[in-house]
GROMACS .gro file of C-alpha atoms in nm:
model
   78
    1UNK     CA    1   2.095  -0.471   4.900
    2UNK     CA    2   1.798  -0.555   5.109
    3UNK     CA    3   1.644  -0.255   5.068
    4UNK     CA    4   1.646  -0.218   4.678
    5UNK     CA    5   1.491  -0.605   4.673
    6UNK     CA    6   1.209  -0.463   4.956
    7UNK     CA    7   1.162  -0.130   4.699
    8UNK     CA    8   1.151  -0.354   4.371
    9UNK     CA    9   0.893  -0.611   4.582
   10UNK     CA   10   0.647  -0.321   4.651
   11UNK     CA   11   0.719  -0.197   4.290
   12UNK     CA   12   0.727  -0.466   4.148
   13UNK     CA   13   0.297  -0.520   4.009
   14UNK     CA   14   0.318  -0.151   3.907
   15UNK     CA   15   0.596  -0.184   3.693
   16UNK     CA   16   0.460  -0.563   3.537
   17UNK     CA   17   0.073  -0.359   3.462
   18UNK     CA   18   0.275  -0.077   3.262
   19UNK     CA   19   0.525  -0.372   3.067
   20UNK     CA   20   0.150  -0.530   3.027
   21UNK     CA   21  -0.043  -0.232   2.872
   22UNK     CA   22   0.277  -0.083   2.683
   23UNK     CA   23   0.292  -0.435   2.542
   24UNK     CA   24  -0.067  -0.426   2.430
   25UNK     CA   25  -0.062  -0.099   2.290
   26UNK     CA   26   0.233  -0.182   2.075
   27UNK     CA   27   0.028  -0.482   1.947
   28UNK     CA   28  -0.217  -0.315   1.855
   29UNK     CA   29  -0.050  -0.074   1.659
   30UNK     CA   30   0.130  -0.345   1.475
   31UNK     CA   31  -0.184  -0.472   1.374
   32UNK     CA   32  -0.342  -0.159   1.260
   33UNK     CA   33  -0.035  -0.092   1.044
   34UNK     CA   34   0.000  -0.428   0.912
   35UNK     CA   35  -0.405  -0.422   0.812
   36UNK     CA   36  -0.351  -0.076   0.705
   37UNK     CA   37  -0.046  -0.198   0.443
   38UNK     CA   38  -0.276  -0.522   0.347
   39UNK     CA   39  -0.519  -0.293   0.260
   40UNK     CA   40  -0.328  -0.058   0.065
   41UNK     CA   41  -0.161  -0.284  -0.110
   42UNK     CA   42  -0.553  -0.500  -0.216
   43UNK     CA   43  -0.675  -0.159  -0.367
   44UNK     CA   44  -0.359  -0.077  -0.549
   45UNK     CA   45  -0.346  -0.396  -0.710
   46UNK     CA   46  -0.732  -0.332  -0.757
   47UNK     CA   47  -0.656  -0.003  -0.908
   48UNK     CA   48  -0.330  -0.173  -1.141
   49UNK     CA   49  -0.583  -0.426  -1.260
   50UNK     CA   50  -0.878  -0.157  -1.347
   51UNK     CA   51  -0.641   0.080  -1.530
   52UNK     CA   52  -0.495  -0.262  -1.732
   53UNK     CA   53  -0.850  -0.325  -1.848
   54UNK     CA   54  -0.902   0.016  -1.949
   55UNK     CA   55  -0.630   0.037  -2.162
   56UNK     CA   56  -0.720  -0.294  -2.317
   57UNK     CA   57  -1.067  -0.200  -2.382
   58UNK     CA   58  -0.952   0.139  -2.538
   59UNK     CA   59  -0.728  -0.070  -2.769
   60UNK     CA   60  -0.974  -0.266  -2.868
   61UNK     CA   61  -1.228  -0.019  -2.942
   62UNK     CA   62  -0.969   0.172  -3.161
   63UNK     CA   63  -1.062   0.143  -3.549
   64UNK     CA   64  -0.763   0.183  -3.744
   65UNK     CA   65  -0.793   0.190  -4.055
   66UNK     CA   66  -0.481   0.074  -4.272
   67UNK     CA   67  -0.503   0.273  -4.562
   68UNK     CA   68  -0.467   0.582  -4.334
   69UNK     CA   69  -0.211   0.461  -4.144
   70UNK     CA   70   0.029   0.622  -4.371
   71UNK     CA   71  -0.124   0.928  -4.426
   72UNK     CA   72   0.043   1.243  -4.271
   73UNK     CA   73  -0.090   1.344  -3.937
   74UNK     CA   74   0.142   1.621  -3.895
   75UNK     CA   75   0.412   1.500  -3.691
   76UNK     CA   76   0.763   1.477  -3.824
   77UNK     CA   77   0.921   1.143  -3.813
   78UNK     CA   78   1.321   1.122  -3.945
   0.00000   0.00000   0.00000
């Protein structure tokens, strides 16, 4: 038993710099995704928004005029 608890003493730094920079690395890549996914989800929402507007501004540009609203336009209705 003594000699495992004389092995993990002299092992014992190496193995606490590796839990240290493993944990740091980890972090970091949390981060990155999490920023990453903020981002993503900012210029969707961006991009939602733009093609709303669009499509509001194309429907309000639209002149229809009602006496040709029942004119035929070639599609079959039933």
């Amino acid at each position: 038993m003594s000699v495992a608890i004389a092995l993990l003493g002299a092992v014992w730094p190496y193995l606490a710099a590796v839990g240290a920079a493993l944990l740091a690395v980890l972090t970091a890549y949390g981060k990155g995704r999490s920023d990453q996914k903020s981002r993503t989800e900012t210029k969707d929402l961006r991009d939602a928004n733009d093609i709303r507007k669009q499509g509001a501004d194309a429907r309000a540009d639209a002149a229809v005029d009602p006496g040709r609203l029942r004119d035929d336009d070639g599609w079959k209705r039933h």
